Each structure stands twice: as structure tokens, then as C-alpha cells.
DNA sequence: TCCGTCGTTTACCAGATGGTAATACTTTCA
DNA sequence: TGAAAGTATTACCATCTGGTAAACGACGGA
């Protein structure tokens, strides 16, 4: 943050290690990841890792927070668009990545999903993921909530709808990554539109903002 | 198959190894799995594994087929019930396991999901999973197809609907396992009912085969 | 200029890990 | 009976793995 360009700045090293970890994880997968693999992705020797992190476990926990921060930081929306458009914009971003593929979005997702699944064996990781997941789902849920309040969406449990959308997105990504179904995000996109959004738009009462879409 | 009870029968040993592998995998997780762990779950020494399987990789591939066979074998339905009930019965089975929890359904699912995610790093595993996944999705899809033909469900792409349901089920299981959301299957069940089944039942034409959807 | 601190490298290792070779036991069949 | 084949056990190891200790070098203050 404060220092940034001179040679012997330590703060940059930690960032380098995180990115090296990402690359190593991306290439070898979590189960085969060796400290050596991370070292080979860095310009410095692998032993620096032990200077900055307290062993493999500590490194992985820090990395988990690192990649989660990145993920959440990449989600950007204005919030001023009407509910339907707003919802679709967020879903689109979750399914196809942020605007221009700034980094390798899917490489990132691959690592993310692998760590997600591994959380079932690691209580600490599970907790970190739970907090994160709550925020992600919440960000979808509040759009649904807003739509219901404005009368654009029919009256339903926004939590459940948000959870459903989040689940569909998650499953589609996992399917693309694990099974190689490259069209999974596109399919999910259409399914959300046909089943979820369509259903939400089916308002039958003429509430405060009497809005309708298909007629 | 042919021999079954006497002491020195080899066929049983392979089965023992598979079950030991399951237990070890269940306890330690894929990434930490050692051949020794499997050995400790067996009555015999761990070296027998090397006699029956050609190394760790071969063992894991065989195990993947083993657990997939088990999974598919546990899905049983009559097929004579009306579409809606039939569909719900299958979804119920996928979400809550077969009737009485014969074995530890969720322990099995835990291992299954971990291997599923790992498939993104293993081409061979990916292929095995793809064949399996096709069958699972197909089994849901054909119920939707049947419902459409009978005019109970509205006219839509049965593949997409089947895929959607499969995805939701998969995501709910993953969420329960990785995040500890024990109510995820129940939530998924309600979501499928509220959004998918409800939408499918919205037939607006009144002929047995003259089905239309949006007007 | 000298010294202490921080960050990095080099050299090294104790313990673990997958796997093998030789041995022993058990059944089958001539 | 006994030899061949099949299966499990014991003993063993080459290699790998995460981690540490000591040396090295650069920077900043006194």
C-alpha cells in the first residue's frame, strides 16, 4: 500500500507469493500442490514463503482470503437500474465474468471451486467461505427484495429466490470446470431467465407500482 | 460374482479395498489420502492393495467407477406414476437419499463431490463422470419429456429443464457438504417446487397433445 | 564507518510416502 | 502327496516433502 516500486520492499513479496500460489494451484490442483511448485512460480526461492507465512496451512488460509477478496472485488454494479435489469446484470457477471476478461476469470474460478469443495475437510476454510457466501448471496437477494418492494417481482421469499439463483450459478460453473461443459453458463443463463425471472415477473396484483412485462 | 463366502476368495478382497478406500477418503479427504490410510481401514495389510491394483492412480480410477455404480444403483423408481409425482419422487431421492439411510448417504455424497471437483484436474476422471452425469441428467430429463408429451407439463426444452433440476440438486448437496448448510436440500426442494415444477405445470392449452406455452 | 535489522539464499535434513522383493501360507489339481 | 498358482505378510528402500539453520547482502541510523 504505502511502498510500491523499489527492490527490497516486503509487501510486494507477499503479493508475489499469493499470485505464485494461484498459478501453482491452477496448474497442479489442490491435492497435488507442493510448496516447491509455488516456489517455481516465483522469482525468489521457495524458502521465502516460510519467512512470510507460517507453514503450508497458514499460507493456504491467507490465499483463500486473498482469492475471495479478489472475487468480491470483481463484482461491481451500479444499483440504479430497474430490478429485472439489475438482477440480470449481476447474474451475467457471475456467469460470464467481469466485462473484459481482465485476468483469466475461469482459471480463478477453477481454483475457487476446488478450495470450496475442500472446505468440507477444513473447518477454518469452511468458516471463511460461509461469511463470503453470505455476502454473495445477500447481494443477489437484495436485488430480489428491491424488486418485490417496488412491485416488479411477485411476492415471494427473497432469500429462497436469491439462494436458488446463487445455487444455479454455482452449479453451472462447477459443471463447466469439472465436466468441461463450456456451454453450462449459457444454459444456466437461459434457465434462470425462463424459470426464475419469468416466475418473479408474474405479478398478478396491481400494487404500488403496477408493473408488468409479458402480455 | 461366482465365489462368495470362503476365506481366501480374492473377489471379496477387492470389495474390501473399495470400502476401505471409501472410509479413508471419507475421513481424510482426497488431498490428504495416503495409501497407508486405506490400509489402516482394512483387516489386511496395505500391501495387498498393490497386488490387486496397479498403484494409487489405478486404485482411484477403479474407486471412482465403484462409487458411481453405487450411486446409480441406489436410484430406483417405478416410472408408472404421473409425471409430477414421478418427477418429485426422483428429485426427493436425489436430495434426501434412498428410503432408509441404508449406508451413510451423506458420507458417500461427500466423497462423490470431492471426486467430482477433482475431475477438473484429471482427464480420465472427467470422462468417467461425464458418462455418469449424462445418465443421471437423462433420468430426470425423460420424466420431463414424458410430462410434456402427456400434456401435463407445458411445452419447453426438456433438456434444459432436466439440466436445471440436476444443477439445483447438485448445488444444494455441495452447499450442505462444503458449507455445512444442512437445510440446503430442503430449500432446494422448495425452490424446485415453487419455480420449476410450478412453471412446468402452467399449461394453458386444453388438448392432450396440443400444448402451447407463451401466447 | 560500523552495526543491527530485515529479507533472501544456500545448504541441509528428519520423517513421511508410494512402491518393491522376498517370504510364507493356502488352495487346487495331477 | 506334492508341486504349481494364487494371495497375503514382512522387511525394506529410493525418493520426495515441508521445514529449519546458518550465511549473505542491502539498507538505515548513530
Coordinates of C-alpha atoms (C1' of nucleotides) in Angstrom, one line a residue:
Chain A
X1 CA 0.0 0.0 0.0
X2 CA 2.5 2.6 1.2
X3 CA 5.7 1.4 -0.6
X4 CA 5.4 0.1 -4.1
X5 CA 8.3 0.1 -6.5
X6 CA 11.8 -0.2 -5.0
X7 CA 13.5 -3.5 -5.0
X8 CA 13.6 -4.6 -1.4
X9 CA 10.0 -4.0 -0.4
X10 CA 8.5 -6.9 1.5
X11 CA 4.8 -6.1 1.0
X12 CA 5.2 -6.9 -2.7
X13 CA 6.7 -10.2 -1.9
X14 CA 3.6 -11.4 -0.1
X15 CA 1.6 -10.4 -3.2
X16 CA 4.0 -12.3 -5.4
X17 CA 3.6 -15.4 -3.2
X18 CA -0.1 -15.2 -3.5
X19 CA 0.0 -14.9 -7.3
X20 CA 2.5 -17.7 -7.4
X21 CA 0.3 -19.8 -5.3
X22 CA -2.6 -19.1 -7.6
X23 CA -0.6 -20.2 -10.6
X24 CA 0.7 -23.3 -8.9
X25 CA -2.7 -24.2 -7.7
X26 CA -4.1 -23.6 -11.1
X27 CA -1.6 -25.9 -12.8
X28 CA -1.3 -28.8 -10.3
X29 CA -4.6 -28.7 -8.4
X30 CA -5.0 -28.6 -4.6
X31 CA -4.4 -32.2 -3.9
X32 CA -1.0 -32.3 -5.7
X33 CA 0.2 -28.9 -4.6
X34 CA 3.7 -28.8 -3.2
X35 CA 5.5 -25.8 -1.7
X36 CA 8.1 -26.4 -4.4
X37 CA 5.5 -25.8 -7.1
X38 CA 4.8 -22.4 -5.6
X39 CA 8.5 -21.6 -5.4
X40 CA 8.9 -22.4 -9.1
X41 CA 6.3 -19.9 -10.0
X42 CA 8.2 -17.2 -8.2
X43 CA 11.3 -15.3 -9.0
X44 CA 12.6 -15.8 -5.5
X45 CA 13.4 -19.1 -3.8
X46 CA 10.7 -21.1 -2.2
X47 CA 12.1 -20.6 1.3
X48 CA 11.0 -17.0 1.4
X49 CA 7.5 -18.4 1.7
X50 CA 8.4 -19.8 5.1
X51 CA 9.7 -16.4 6.1
X52 CA 6.4 -14.7 5.3
X53 CA 3.9 -17.4 6.1
X54 CA 3.8 -19.8 9.0
X55 CA 3.8 -23.1 7.1
X56 CA 1.6 -24.5 4.3
X57 CA -1.6 -24.3 6.3
X58 CA -1.2 -20.7 7.1
X59 CA -0.3 -20.0 3.5
X60 CA -3.5 -21.7 2.2
X61 CA -5.7 -19.8 4.7
X62 CA -4.2 -16.5 3.6
X63 CA -4.6 -17.5 0.0
X64 CA -8.2 -18.4 0.5
X65 CA -8.9 -14.9 1.9
X66 CA -6.9 -13.4 -0.9
X67 CA -8.8 -15.1 -3.7
X68 CA -12.1 -14.4 -2.0
X69 CA -11.3 -10.7 -1.7
X70 CA -10.5 -10.7 -5.4
X71 CA -13.7 -12.4 -6.2
X72 CA -15.8 -10.0 -4.2
X73 CA -13.9 -7.0 -5.5
X74 CA -14.6 -8.0 -9.1
X75 CA -18.4 -7.8 -8.6
X76 CA -19.4 -4.3 -9.4
X77 CA -22.8 -2.9 -10.2
X78 CA -24.5 0.5 -10.1
X79 CA -27.7 -0.4 -8.4
X80 CA -29.7 2.2 -10.0
X81 CA -31.1 0.1 -12.8
X82 CA -34.6 -1.4 -12.6
X83 CA -34.8 -4.7 -10.7
X84 CA -35.0 -7.0 -13.7
X85 CA -32.1 -5.5 -15.5
X86 CA -30.2 -5.2 -12.2
X87 CA -30.7 -8.8 -11.4
X88 CA -29.8 -10.0 -14.9
X89 CA -26.6 -7.8 -14.8
X90 CA -25.4 -9.4 -11.6
X91 CA -26.2 -12.9 -12.8
X92 CA -24.5 -12.2 -16.1
X93 CA -21.4 -11.1 -14.2
X94 CA -21.4 -14.2 -12.0
X95 CA -21.8 -16.5 -15.0
X96 CA -19.5 -14.8 -17.6
X97 CA -17.1 -12.9 -15.5
X98 CA -16.5 -9.2 -15.3
X99 CA -16.6 -7.1 -18.5
X100 CA -13.4 -7.8 -20.3
X101 CA -11.6 -10.9 -19.0
X102 CA -9.2 -8.8 -17.1
X103 CA -7.3 -11.8 -15.7
X104 CA -8.1 -15.4 -16.5
X105 CA -11.5 -15.5 -15.0
X106 CA -12.0 -19.2 -15.3
X107 CA -8.6 -20.1 -14.0
X108 CA -9.5 -18.1 -11.0
X109 CA -12.9 -19.9 -10.8
X110 CA -11.2 -23.2 -11.1
X111 CA -9.1 -22.6 -8.0
X112 CA -12.0 -21.1 -6.2
X113 CA -14.2 -24.1 -6.8
X114 CA -11.5 -26.5 -5.7
X115 CA -11.0 -24.7 -2.5
X116 CA -14.7 -24.5 -2.0
X117 CA -15.1 -28.3 -2.2
X118 CA -12.1 -28.8 0.0
X119 CA -13.8 -26.7 2.7
X120 CA -15.7 -29.8 3.7
X121 CA -12.4 -31.1 5.2
X122 CA -11.3 -27.9 6.8
X123 CA -13.3 -26.1 9.5
X124 CA -11.4 -22.9 9.2
X125 CA -11.8 -22.7 5.4
X126 CA -15.5 -23.5 5.8
X127 CA -16.0 -20.6 8.1
X128 CA -14.2 -18.2 5.7
X129 CA -16.3 -19.5 2.9
X130 CA -19.5 -19.2 4.8
X131 CA -19.0 -15.5 5.5
X132 CA -18.1 -14.9 1.9
X133 CA -21.0 -16.9 0.6
X134 CA -23.4 -15.0 2.8
X135 CA -22.3 -11.8 1.2
X136 CA -22.5 -13.1 -2.3
X137 CA -26.0 -14.5 -1.8
X138 CA -27.0 -11.3 0.0
X139 CA -26.0 -9.2 -3.0
X140 CA -28.4 -11.2 -5.2
X141 CA -31.1 -11.4 -2.5
X142 CA -31.3 -7.7 -2.0
X143 CA -32.0 -7.1 -5.7
X144 CA -34.9 -9.6 -5.5
X145 CA -36.0 -7.8 -2.3
X146 CA -35.9 -4.5 -4.0
X147 CA -37.9 -5.9 -6.9
X148 CA -40.6 -7.2 -4.6
X149 CA -40.8 -3.9 -2.8
X150 CA -41.2 -2.0 -6.0
X151 CA -43.9 -4.4 -7.1
X152 CA -41.9 -5.5 -10.2
X153 CA -41.5 -9.0 -8.7
X154 CA -44.2 -11.1 -7.3
X155 CA -44.4 -11.5 -3.5
X156 CA -42.1 -14.4 -2.6
X157 CA -39.3 -15.3 -0.1
X158 CA -36.4 -13.3 -1.4
X159 CA -33.9 -15.4 0.5
X160 CA -35.1 -18.5 -1.3
X161 CA -35.1 -16.9 -4.7
X162 CA -31.6 -15.4 -4.1
X163 CA -30.3 -18.8 -2.8
X164 CA -31.8 -20.5 -5.8
X165 CA -30.1 -18.2 -8.3
X166 CA -26.8 -18.4 -6.4
X167 CA -27.1 -22.2 -6.5
X168 CA -27.7 -22.4 -10.2
X169 CA -24.8 -20.1 -10.9
X170 CA -22.5 -22.2 -8.7
X171 CA -23.6 -25.4 -10.2
X172 CA -23.1 -24.2 -13.8
X173 CA -19.6 -23.0 -13.0
X174 CA -18.8 -26.3 -11.4
X175 CA -20.2 -28.2 -14.4
X176 CA -18.1 -26.2 -16.8
X177 CA -15.0 -26.7 -14.8
X178 CA -15.3 -30.3 -13.7
X179 CA -17.1 -31.7 -16.7
X180 CA -15.8 -29.4 -19.4
X181 CA -19.3 -28.3 -20.3
X182 CA -18.4 -24.9 -21.7
X183 CA -22.0 -24.1 -22.5
X184 CA -23.1 -24.6 -18.9
X185 CA -23.1 -20.8 -18.1
X186 CA -25.1 -20.1 -21.2
X187 CA -27.6 -22.8 -20.3
X188 CA -27.9 -21.6 -16.7
X189 CA -28.4 -18.1 -18.0
X190 CA -31.4 -19.2 -20.1
X191 CA -32.8 -21.4 -17.3
X192 CA -32.7 -18.5 -14.9
X193 CA -34.5 -16.4 -17.4
X194 CA -37.1 -19.0 -18.3
X195 CA -37.9 -20.3 -14.9
X196 CA -36.8 -17.8 -12.2
X197 CA -37.0 -14.3 -13.7
X198 CA -40.2 -15.2 -15.6
X199 CA -41.8 -16.5 -12.5
X200 CA -40.7 -13.5 -10.5
X201 CA -42.2 -11.1 -13.1
X202 CA -45.6 -12.8 -12.9
X203 CA -47.2 -10.2 -10.6
X204 CA -50.9 -10.5 -10.5
X205 CA -51.9 -7.9 -8.0
X206 CA -51.8 -4.3 -9.0
X207 CA -49.6 -2.9 -6.3
X208 CA -48.0 0.4 -5.7
X209 CA -46.1 0.4 -9.0
X210 CA -48.3 -1.7 -11.2
X211 CA -45.7 -3.0 -13.5
X212 CA -46.0 -5.9 -15.9
X213 CA -43.7 -7.2 -18.6
X214 CA -45.1 -10.0 -20.8
X215 CA -48.6 -9.6 -22.0
Chain B
X1 CA -19.6 -62.9 -8.5
X2 CA -19.2 -66.7 -8.7
X3 CA -17.3 -67.3 -5.4
X4 CA -18.6 -65.6 -2.3
X5 CA -18.0 -66.9 1.2
X6 CA -14.9 -68.9 1.8
X7 CA -11.8 -67.3 3.4
X8 CA -9.3 -66.9 0.6
X9 CA -11.5 -65.6 -2.1
X10 CA -9.9 -62.7 -4.0
X11 CA -13.0 -61.1 -5.3
X12 CA -14.1 -60.1 -1.8
X13 CA -10.7 -58.5 -1.2
X14 CA -11.2 -56.0 -4.0
X15 CA -14.5 -55.1 -2.5
X16 CA -12.9 -54.7 0.9
X17 CA -10.3 -52.4 -0.6
X18 CA -13.0 -50.3 -2.2
X19 CA -14.9 -50.0 1.1
X20 CA -11.6 -49.2 2.9
X21 CA -10.8 -46.6 0.3
X22 CA -14.2 -45.1 0.9
X23 CA -13.8 -44.9 4.6
X24 CA -10.3 -43.4 4.3
X25 CA -11.4 -40.9 1.7
X26 CA -14.3 -40.0 3.9
X27 CA -12.1 -39.4 6.9
X28 CA -9.1 -37.7 5.4
X29 CA -10.3 -36.2 2.2
X30 CA -8.9 -36.7 -1.2
X31 CA -5.9 -34.3 -0.9
X32 CA -4.6 -35.9 2.2
X33 CA -5.3 -39.5 1.3
X34 CA -2.4 -41.9 1.8
X35 CA -2.2 -45.5 0.8
X36 CA -1.5 -46.1 4.5
X37 CA -4.8 -44.6 5.5
X38 CA -6.6 -47.1 3.3
X39 CA -4.5 -49.9 4.7
X40 CA -5.5 -49.0 8.2
X41 CA -9.2 -49.3 7.3
X42 CA -8.7 -52.9 6.1
X43 CA -8.1 -56.1 8.0
X44 CA -5.3 -57.0 5.7
X45 CA -2.0 -55.2 5.2
X46 CA -1.9 -52.2 2.9
X47 CA 0.5 -54.0 0.5
X48 CA -2.4 -56.2 -0.7
X49 CA -3.6 -53.1 -2.5
X50 CA -0.6 -53.2 -4.7
X51 CA -1.3 -56.8 -5.6
X52 CA -4.8 -56.0 -6.7
X53 CA -4.4 -52.6 -8.1
X54 CA -1.7 -51.1 -10.2
X55 CA -0.7 -48.2 -8.0
X56 CA -2.6 -45.3 -6.4
X57 CA -3.9 -43.9 -9.7
X58 CA -5.4 -47.1 -10.9
X59 CA -6.9 -47.6 -7.4
X60 CA -8.6 -44.2 -7.6
X61 CA -10.0 -44.7 -11.1
X62 CA -11.5 -48.1 -10.0
X63 CA -12.9 -46.5 -6.9
X64 CA -14.5 -43.7 -8.9
X65 CA -16.3 -46.3 -11.0
X66 CA -17.2 -48.2 -7.9
X67 CA -18.8 -45.2 -6.1
X68 CA -20.6 -44.1 -9.3
X69 CA -22.0 -47.6 -9.8
X70 CA -23.3 -47.5 -6.3
X71 CA -24.8 -44.1 -6.8
X72 CA -26.6 -45.1 -9.9
X73 CA -27.7 -48.4 -8.4
X74 CA -29.3 -46.6 -5.5
X75 CA -31.6 -44.6 -7.8
X76 CA -34.8 -46.7 -8.1
X77 CA -38.2 -45.6 -9.3
X78 CA -41.2 -47.3 -10.8
X79 CA -42.0 -45.0 -13.7
X80 CA -45.7 -45.6 -13.6
X81 CA -46.6 -42.6 -11.5
X82 CA -48.0 -39.5 -13.1
X83 CA -45.3 -37.0 -14.3
X84 CA -45.4 -34.6 -11.5
X85 CA -45.3 -37.2 -8.8
X86 CA -42.7 -39.2 -10.7
X87 CA -40.5 -36.1 -11.0
X88 CA -40.9 -35.2 -7.4
X89 CA -40.1 -38.7 -6.3
X90 CA -36.8 -38.6 -8.2
X91 CA -35.8 -35.2 -7.0
X92 CA -36.7 -36.3 -3.5
X93 CA -34.4 -39.3 -3.8
X94 CA -31.5 -37.2 -5.1
X95 CA -31.9 -34.7 -2.3
X96 CA -32.6 -36.8 0.7
X97 CA -31.1 -40.2 -0.3
X98 CA -32.8 -43.5 -0.8
X99 CA -35.6 -44.5 1.5
X100 CA -34.0 -45.6 4.8
X101 CA -30.4 -44.4 5.0
X102 CA -29.1 -47.8 4.1
X103 CA -25.5 -46.7 4.4
X104 CA -24.3 -43.3 5.3
X105 CA -25.8 -41.5 2.3
X106 CA -24.1 -38.2 3.0
X107 CA -20.7 -39.7 3.7
X108 CA -21.0 -41.2 0.3
X109 CA -22.0 -37.9 -1.2
X110 CA -19.1 -36.1 0.4
X111 CA -16.6 -38.4 -1.3
X112 CA -18.6 -38.2 -4.5
X113 CA -18.5 -34.4 -4.6
X114 CA -14.8 -34.3 -3.7
X115 CA -14.0 -36.6 -6.6
X116 CA -16.3 -34.6 -8.9
X117 CA -14.4 -31.4 -8.2
X118 CA -11.1 -33.1 -8.6
X119 CA -12.2 -34.2 -12.1
X120 CA -11.1 -30.8 -13.3
X121 CA -7.5 -31.9 -12.8
X122 CA -7.9 -35.4 -14.2
X123 CA -9.0 -36.1 -17.8
X124 CA -9.7 -39.8 -17.1
X125 CA -11.9 -39.0 -14.1
X126 CA -13.6 -36.3 -16.1
X127 CA -14.6 -38.7 -18.8
X128 CA -16.0 -41.2 -16.3
X129 CA -18.0 -38.5 -14.7
X130 CA -19.3 -37.2 -17.9
X131 CA -20.8 -40.5 -18.9
X132 CA -22.3 -40.9 -15.5
X133 CA -23.7 -37.4 -15.4
X134 CA -25.3 -37.9 -18.7
X135 CA -27.2 -40.8 -17.4
X136 CA -28.3 -39.0 -14.2
X137 CA -29.5 -36.0 -16.1
X138 CA -31.2 -38.2 -18.7
X139 CA -33.1 -40.0 -16.0
X140 CA -34.6 -36.6 -14.9
X141 CA -35.0 -35.3 -18.4
X142 CA -37.0 -38.2 -19.6
X143 CA -39.6 -37.7 -16.9
X144 CA -40.0 -34.1 -18.0
X145 CA -40.2 -35.3 -21.6
X146 CA -42.9 -37.7 -20.6
X147 CA -44.8 -35.0 -18.8
X148 CA -44.7 -32.7 -21.9
X149 CA -45.9 -35.5 -24.2
X150 CA -48.8 -36.3 -21.9
X151 CA -49.7 -32.6 -21.8
X152 CA -49.2 -32.3 -18.0
X153 CA -46.2 -30.1 -18.4
X154 CA -46.0 -27.1 -20.7
X155 CA -44.0 -27.2 -23.9
X156 CA -40.4 -26.4 -23.2
X157 CA -36.9 -27.8 -23.8
X158 CA -36.9 -30.9 -21.6
X159 CA -33.1 -31.0 -21.7
X160 CA -32.8 -27.6 -20.2
X161 CA -35.4 -28.3 -17.6
X162 CA -33.7 -31.5 -16.7
X163 CA -30.3 -29.9 -16.6
X164 CA -31.7 -27.1 -14.3
X165 CA -33.1 -29.5 -11.8
X166 CA -29.9 -31.6 -11.8
X167 CA -27.9 -28.5 -11.3
X168 CA -30.0 -27.3 -8.4
X169 CA -29.8 -30.7 -6.7
X170 CA -26.0 -30.8 -7.2
X171 CA -25.5 -27.3 -5.8
X172 CA -27.7 -28.0 -2.8
X173 CA -25.7 -31.0 -1.9
X174 CA -22.4 -29.2 -2.4
X175 CA -23.6 -26.4 -0.2
X176 CA -24.6 -28.8 2.6
X177 CA -21.3 -30.6 2.4
X178 CA -18.9 -27.7 2.0
X179 CA -20.6 -25.0 3.9
X180 CA -22.5 -27.2 6.4
X181 CA -25.9 -25.9 5.3
X182 CA -27.9 -28.8 6.5
X183 CA -31.1 -27.2 5.3
X184 CA -29.9 -26.8 1.7
X185 CA -31.6 -29.9 0.4
X186 CA -34.9 -28.8 2.0
X187 CA -34.5 -25.3 0.5
X188 CA -33.7 -26.8 -2.9
X189 CA -36.7 -29.0 -2.7
X190 CA -39.0 -26.0 -2.1
X191 CA -37.3 -23.9 -4.8
X192 CA -37.7 -26.6 -7.4
X193 CA -41.4 -26.9 -6.4
X194 CA -42.0 -23.1 -6.4
X195 CA -40.1 -22.2 -9.5
X196 CA -39.6 -25.2 -11.7
X197 CA -42.5 -27.6 -11.1
X198 CA -44.9 -24.8 -10.8
X199 CA -43.7 -23.3 -14.1
X200 CA -43.9 -26.7 -15.8
X201 CA -47.4 -27.2 -14.7
X202 CA -48.6 -24.0 -16.2
X203 CA -50.2 -25.5 -19.3
X204 CA -52.7 -23.1 -20.9
X205 CA -53.9 -25.2 -23.8
X206 CA -56.5 -27.9 -23.1
X207 CA -55.7 -30.7 -25.5
X208 CA -53.8 -33.9 -24.7
X209 CA -51.1 -33.1 -27.3
X210 CA -52.0 -29.5 -28.4
X211 CA -49.7 -27.9 -26.0
X212 CA -48.6 -24.3 -26.1
X213 CA -46.7 -22.2 -23.6
X214 CA -46.4 -18.5 -24.2
X215 CA -49.0 -16.6 -26.2
Chain C
dT1 C1' 32.3 3.8 9.0
dC2 C1' 30.4 0.3 11.7
dC3 C1' 26.5 -2.2 13.4
dG4 C1' 21.9 -4.1 13.7
dT5 C1' 17.8 -5.3 11.3
dC6 C1' 15.2 -7.1 7.6
dG7 C1' 14.7 -10.0 3.6
dT8 C1' 16.8 -13.6 0.8
dT9 C1' 19.6 -17.5 -0.4
dT10 C1' 22.2 -21.7 0.2
dA11 C1' 22.8 -26.0 2.4
dC12 C1' 20.7 -29.4 4.7
dC13 C1' 17.6 -32.9 7.0
dA14 C1' 14.2 -35.8 9.7
dG15 C1' 10.3 -38.0 8.6
dA16 C1' 7.0 -39.5 5.5
dT17 C1' 5.3 -41.8 1.2
dG18 C1' 4.5 -45.0 -2.7
dG19 C1' 6.2 -48.9 -4.1
dT20 C1' 9.0 -53.5 -4.4
dA21 C1' 11.4 -58.0 -3.3
dA22 C1' 11.5 -61.9 -0.9
dT23 C1' 9.0 -64.9 2.1
dA24 C1' 5.2 -67.6 3.9
dC25 C1' 0.7 -69.5 3.8
dT26 C1' -3.3 -71.8 1.4
dT27 C1' -5.8 -73.9 -2.1
dT28 C1' -6.1 -76.7 -6.3
dC29 C1' -5.2 -80.4 -9.0
dA30 C1' -2.4 -84.1 -11.0
Chain D
dT1 C1' 1.4 -86.3 -1.6
dG2 C1' 3.5 -82.5 -3.6
dA3 C1' 4.2 -79.1 -6.9
dA4 C1' 2.3 -75.1 -9.1
dA5 C1' -0.5 -71.0 -8.7
dG6 C1' -2.6 -67.5 -6.2
dT7 C1' -2.8 -64.5 -2.2
dA8 C1' -1.2 -62.1 1.9
dT9 C1' 2.8 -60.7 5.1
dT10 C1' 7.3 -59.0 6.4
dA11 C1' 11.1 -56.3 5.6
dC12 C1' 13.0 -52.8 3.2
dC13 C1' 14.1 -48.5 0.4
dA14 C1' 14.6 -44.6 -3.1
dT15 C1' 12.6 -40.6 -3.3
dC16 C1' 10.2 -36.8 -2.1
dT17 C1' 8.3 -33.2 1.2
dG18 C1' 7.8 -29.5 4.4
dG19 C1' 10.6 -27.2 7.2
dT20 C1' 15.0 -25.2 9.6
dA21 C1' 19.7 -23.2 10.4
dA22 C1' 23.2 -20.6 9.1
dA23 C1' 25.3 -17.5 5.9
dC24 C1' 24.7 -13.5 2.9
dG25 C1' 23.6 -8.9 1.4
dA26 C1' 21.3 -4.4 1.4
dC27 C1' 19.6 -0.6 3.9
dG28 C1' 19.3 3.0 7.6
dG29 C1' 20.7 5.2 11.7
dA30 C1' 24.4 6.7 15.0

